[in-house]
Short mmCIF file of C-alpha atoms in Angstrom, two decimals:
data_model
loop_
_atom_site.label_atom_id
_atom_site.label_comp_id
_atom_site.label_asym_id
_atom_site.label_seq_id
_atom_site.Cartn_x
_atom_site.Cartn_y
_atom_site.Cartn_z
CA UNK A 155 83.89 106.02 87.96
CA UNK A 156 86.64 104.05 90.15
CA UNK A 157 86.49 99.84 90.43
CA UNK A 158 86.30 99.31 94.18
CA UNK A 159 86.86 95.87 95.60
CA UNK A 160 86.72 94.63 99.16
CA UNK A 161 87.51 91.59 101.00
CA UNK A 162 85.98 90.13 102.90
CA UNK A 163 82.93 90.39 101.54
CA UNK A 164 81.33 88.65 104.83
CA UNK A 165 81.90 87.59 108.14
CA UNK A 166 81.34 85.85 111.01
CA UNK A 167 83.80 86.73 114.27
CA UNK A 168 83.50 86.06 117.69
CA UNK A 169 83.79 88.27 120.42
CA UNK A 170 86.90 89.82 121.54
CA UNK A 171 88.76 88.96 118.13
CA UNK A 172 89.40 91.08 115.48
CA UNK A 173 88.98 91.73 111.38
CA UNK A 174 91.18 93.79 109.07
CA UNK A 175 88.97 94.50 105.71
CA UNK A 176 90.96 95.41 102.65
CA UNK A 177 90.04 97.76 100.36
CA UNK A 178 91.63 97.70 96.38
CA UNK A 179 90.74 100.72 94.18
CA UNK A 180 91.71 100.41 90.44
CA UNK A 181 93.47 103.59 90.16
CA UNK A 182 95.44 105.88 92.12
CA UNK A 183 92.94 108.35 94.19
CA UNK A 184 93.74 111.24 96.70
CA UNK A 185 90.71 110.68 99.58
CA UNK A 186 89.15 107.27 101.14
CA UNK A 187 86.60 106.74 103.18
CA UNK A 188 85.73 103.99 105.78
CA UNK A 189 81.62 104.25 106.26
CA UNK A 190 79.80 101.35 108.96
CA UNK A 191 76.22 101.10 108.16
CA UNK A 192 74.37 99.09 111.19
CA UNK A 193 71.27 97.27 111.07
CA UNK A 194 68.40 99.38 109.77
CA UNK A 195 71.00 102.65 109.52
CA UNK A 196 71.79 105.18 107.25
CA UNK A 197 76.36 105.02 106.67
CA UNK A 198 77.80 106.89 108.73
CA UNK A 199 81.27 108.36 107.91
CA UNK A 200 83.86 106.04 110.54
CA UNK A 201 87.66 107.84 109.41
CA UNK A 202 89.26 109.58 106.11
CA UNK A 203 92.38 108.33 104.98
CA UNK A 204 94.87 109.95 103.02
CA UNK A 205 97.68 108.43 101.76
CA UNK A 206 100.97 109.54 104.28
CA UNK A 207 99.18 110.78 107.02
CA UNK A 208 97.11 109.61 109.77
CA UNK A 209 93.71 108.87 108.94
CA UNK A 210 91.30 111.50 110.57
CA UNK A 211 88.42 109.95 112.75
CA UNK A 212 84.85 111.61 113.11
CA UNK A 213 83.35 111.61 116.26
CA UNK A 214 82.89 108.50 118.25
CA UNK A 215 85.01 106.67 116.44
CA UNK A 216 88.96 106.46 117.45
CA UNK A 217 91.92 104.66 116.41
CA UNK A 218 92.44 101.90 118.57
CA UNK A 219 89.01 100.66 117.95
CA UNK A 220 89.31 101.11 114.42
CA UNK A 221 92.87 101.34 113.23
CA UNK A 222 93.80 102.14 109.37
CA UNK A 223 96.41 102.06 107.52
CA UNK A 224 96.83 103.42 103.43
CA UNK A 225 100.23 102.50 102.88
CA UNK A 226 99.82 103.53 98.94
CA UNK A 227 97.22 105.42 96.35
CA UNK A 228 95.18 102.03 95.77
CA UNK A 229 94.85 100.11 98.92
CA UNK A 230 93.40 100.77 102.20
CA UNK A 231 92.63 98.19 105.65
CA UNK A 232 90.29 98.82 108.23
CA UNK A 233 90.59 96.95 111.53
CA UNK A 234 87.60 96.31 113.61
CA UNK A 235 89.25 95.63 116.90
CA UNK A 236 88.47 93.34 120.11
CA UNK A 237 84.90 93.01 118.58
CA UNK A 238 81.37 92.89 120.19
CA UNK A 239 78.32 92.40 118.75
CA UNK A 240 77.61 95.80 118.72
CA UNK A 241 79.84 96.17 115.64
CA UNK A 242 77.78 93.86 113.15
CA UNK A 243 77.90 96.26 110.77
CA UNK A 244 78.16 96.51 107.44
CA UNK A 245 81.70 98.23 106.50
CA UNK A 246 81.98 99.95 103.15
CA UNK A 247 84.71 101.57 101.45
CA UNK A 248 84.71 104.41 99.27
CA UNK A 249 87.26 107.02 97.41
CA UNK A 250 87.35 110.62 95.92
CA UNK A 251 88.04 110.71 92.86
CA UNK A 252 90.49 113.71 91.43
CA UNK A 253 88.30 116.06 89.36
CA UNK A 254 85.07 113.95 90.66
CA UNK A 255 83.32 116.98 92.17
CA UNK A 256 83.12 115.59 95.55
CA UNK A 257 81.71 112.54 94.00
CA UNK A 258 82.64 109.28 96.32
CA UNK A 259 82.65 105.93 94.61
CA UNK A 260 81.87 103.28 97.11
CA UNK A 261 82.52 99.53 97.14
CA UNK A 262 80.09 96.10 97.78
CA UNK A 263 80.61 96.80 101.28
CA UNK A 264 81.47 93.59 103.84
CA UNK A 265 78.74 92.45 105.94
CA UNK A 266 80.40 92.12 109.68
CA UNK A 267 78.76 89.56 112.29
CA UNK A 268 80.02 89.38 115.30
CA UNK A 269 78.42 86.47 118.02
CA UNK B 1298 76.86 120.77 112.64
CA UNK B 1299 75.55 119.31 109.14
CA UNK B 1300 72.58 117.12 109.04
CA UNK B 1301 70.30 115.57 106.32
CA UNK B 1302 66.40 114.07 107.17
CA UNK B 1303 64.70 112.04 105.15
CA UNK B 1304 61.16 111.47 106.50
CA UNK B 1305 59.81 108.53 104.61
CA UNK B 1306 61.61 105.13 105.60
CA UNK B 1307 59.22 103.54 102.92
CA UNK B 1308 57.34 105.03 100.07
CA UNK B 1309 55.05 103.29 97.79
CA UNK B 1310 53.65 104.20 94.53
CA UNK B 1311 51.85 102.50 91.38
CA UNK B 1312 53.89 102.32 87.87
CA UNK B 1313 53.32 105.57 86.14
CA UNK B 1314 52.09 107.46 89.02
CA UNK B 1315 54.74 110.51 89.53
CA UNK B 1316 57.15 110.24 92.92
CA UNK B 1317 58.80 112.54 95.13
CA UNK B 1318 61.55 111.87 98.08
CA UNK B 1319 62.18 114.13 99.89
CA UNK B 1320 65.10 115.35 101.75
CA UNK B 1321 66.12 118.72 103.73
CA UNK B 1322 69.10 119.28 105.18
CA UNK B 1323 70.86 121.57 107.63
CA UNK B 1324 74.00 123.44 107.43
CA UNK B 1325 75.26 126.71 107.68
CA UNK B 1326 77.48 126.71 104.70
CA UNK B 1327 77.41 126.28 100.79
CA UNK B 1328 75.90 122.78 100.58
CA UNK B 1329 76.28 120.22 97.98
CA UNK B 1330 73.71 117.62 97.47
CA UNK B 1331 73.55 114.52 96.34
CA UNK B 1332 71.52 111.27 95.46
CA UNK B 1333 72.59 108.01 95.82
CA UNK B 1334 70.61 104.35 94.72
CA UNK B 1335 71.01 100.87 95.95
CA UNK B 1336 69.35 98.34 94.36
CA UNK B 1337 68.75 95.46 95.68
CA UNK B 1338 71.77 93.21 95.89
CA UNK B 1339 73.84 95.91 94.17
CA UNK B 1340 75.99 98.59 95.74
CA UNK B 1341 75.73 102.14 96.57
CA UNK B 1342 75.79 103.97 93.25
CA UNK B 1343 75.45 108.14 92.92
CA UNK B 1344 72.47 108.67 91.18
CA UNK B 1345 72.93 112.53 90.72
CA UNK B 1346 74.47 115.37 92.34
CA UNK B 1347 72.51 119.06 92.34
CA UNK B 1348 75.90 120.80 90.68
CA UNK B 1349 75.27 119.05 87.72
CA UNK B 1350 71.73 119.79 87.32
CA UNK B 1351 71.25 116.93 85.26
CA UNK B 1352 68.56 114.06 84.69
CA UNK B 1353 69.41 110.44 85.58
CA UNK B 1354 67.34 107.67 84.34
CA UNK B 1355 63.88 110.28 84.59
CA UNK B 1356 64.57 111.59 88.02
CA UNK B 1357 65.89 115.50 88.86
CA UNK B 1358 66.60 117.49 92.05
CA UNK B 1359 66.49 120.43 92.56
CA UNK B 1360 68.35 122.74 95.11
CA UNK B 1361 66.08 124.99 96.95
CA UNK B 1362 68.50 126.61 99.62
CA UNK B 1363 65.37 129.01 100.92
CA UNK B 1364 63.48 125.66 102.41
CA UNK B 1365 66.53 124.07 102.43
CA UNK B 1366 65.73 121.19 100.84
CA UNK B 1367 66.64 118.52 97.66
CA UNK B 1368 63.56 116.03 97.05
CA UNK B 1369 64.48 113.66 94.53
CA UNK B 1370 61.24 113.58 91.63
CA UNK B 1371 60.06 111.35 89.07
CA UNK B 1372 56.83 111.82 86.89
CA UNK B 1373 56.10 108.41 85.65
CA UNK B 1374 57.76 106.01 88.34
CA UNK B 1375 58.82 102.76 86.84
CA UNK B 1376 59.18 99.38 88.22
CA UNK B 1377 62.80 99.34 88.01
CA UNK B 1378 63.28 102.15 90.08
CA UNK B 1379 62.16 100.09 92.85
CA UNK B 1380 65.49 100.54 95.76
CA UNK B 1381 67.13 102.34 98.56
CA UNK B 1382 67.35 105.86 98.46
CA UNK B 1383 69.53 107.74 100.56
CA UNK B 1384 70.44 111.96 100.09
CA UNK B 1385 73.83 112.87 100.99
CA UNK B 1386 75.38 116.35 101.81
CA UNK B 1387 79.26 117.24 101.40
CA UNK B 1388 80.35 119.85 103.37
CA UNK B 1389 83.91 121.83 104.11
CA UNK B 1390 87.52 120.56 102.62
CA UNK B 1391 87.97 117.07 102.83
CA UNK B 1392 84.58 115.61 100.86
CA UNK B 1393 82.94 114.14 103.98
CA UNK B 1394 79.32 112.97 103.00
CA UNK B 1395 76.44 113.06 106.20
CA UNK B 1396 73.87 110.61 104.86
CA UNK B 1397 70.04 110.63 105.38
CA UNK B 1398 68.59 107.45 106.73
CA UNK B 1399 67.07 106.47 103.33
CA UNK B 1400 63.89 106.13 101.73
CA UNK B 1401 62.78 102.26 100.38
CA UNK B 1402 60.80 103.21 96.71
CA UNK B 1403 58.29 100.79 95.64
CA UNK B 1404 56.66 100.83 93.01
CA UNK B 1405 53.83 98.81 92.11
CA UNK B 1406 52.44 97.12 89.37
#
């Protein structure tokens, strides 16, 4: 298994401002994954990030909302930009490990409230 | 486009009675299935993946592609299995996981 870390591990914005959330794996890994899980929701899959290329968004999520960087094999930031309280969320990273079997390993999450 | 339904949000059983969560999916490829566990406070932890055809802690799944589906079973269900359940599919290059929207096990004394 991978040791995932992420800070913050809560917070409370206001509107309009915005949070980067850092993301510290213990090892160096291929694939990561930014997941939001709202209120009462299952995750749902935000962007994959590779290191040295862009990340790739899923539907109804895009960049400028959400921009990431993964500037080397252990680190990862998601923004959540000009917030609203639609994205209270909680925001959880996870990663691929090589030879995993398409197993993700996922951090404590950070718990996102925006007022 | 891939899609995983669990129908149970909650699901409450006495210790030692057997359990079953269940979980179908859609997709029109090779699937692979997966069961992840939250307890309470904790984080999202696999629990077991159908590749590996393996039993974790008591439970199995097994992969029946004719009614598409993966329920998660238990025979004697135990107080510490008391958590979040959520069934996961990976699909195509690239790993992605679609999640179910969980099932909350209780069990009771």
């Amino acid at each position: 298994s991978a040791v995932i870390s992420q800070k913050p591990s809560r917070d409370i914005c206001q509107r309009g401002t915005s949070l980067t959330i850092q993301c510290q794996v213990d090892s160096q890994v291929t694939m990561m994954f930014w997941y939001r899980q709202q209120p009462g929701q299952s995750l749902t899959l935000i962007a994959t990030a590779n290191q040295g290329s862009e990340a790739t968004y899923e539907s109804g999520f895009v960049i400028d909302k959400f921009p990431i960087s993964r500037p080397n094999l252990t680190f990862s930031t998601l923004t959540v930009s000009n917030m609203s309280p639609e994205d209270s969320s909680i925001y959880l990273c996870s990663v691929d490990r090589a030879g995993g079997g398409n197993t993700q390993y996922f951090g404590p999450g950070t718990r996102l409230t925006v007022l | 486009a891939q899609r995983v339904t669990q129908p149970e949000k909650l699901l409450s059983v006495f210790k030692g009675a057997p359990v079953e969560l269940k979980c179908n999916y859609s997709y029109s490829g090779s699937p692979e299935l997966f069961w992840y566990v939250q307890y309470s406070r904790q984080r999202l932890q696999l629990l077991l993946r159908h590749i590996s055809r393996e039993s974790i802690k008591g439970f199995t799944a097994d992969l029946n592609k004719g009614e598409t589906s993966f329920h998660l079973k238990k025979p004697f269900a135990q107080e510490e299995d008391s958590a979040m359940y959520y069934c996961a599919l990976s699909s195509g290059g690239g790993n992605k996981l679609t999640f179910g929207t969980g099932t909350q096990l209780k069990v009771e004394l």
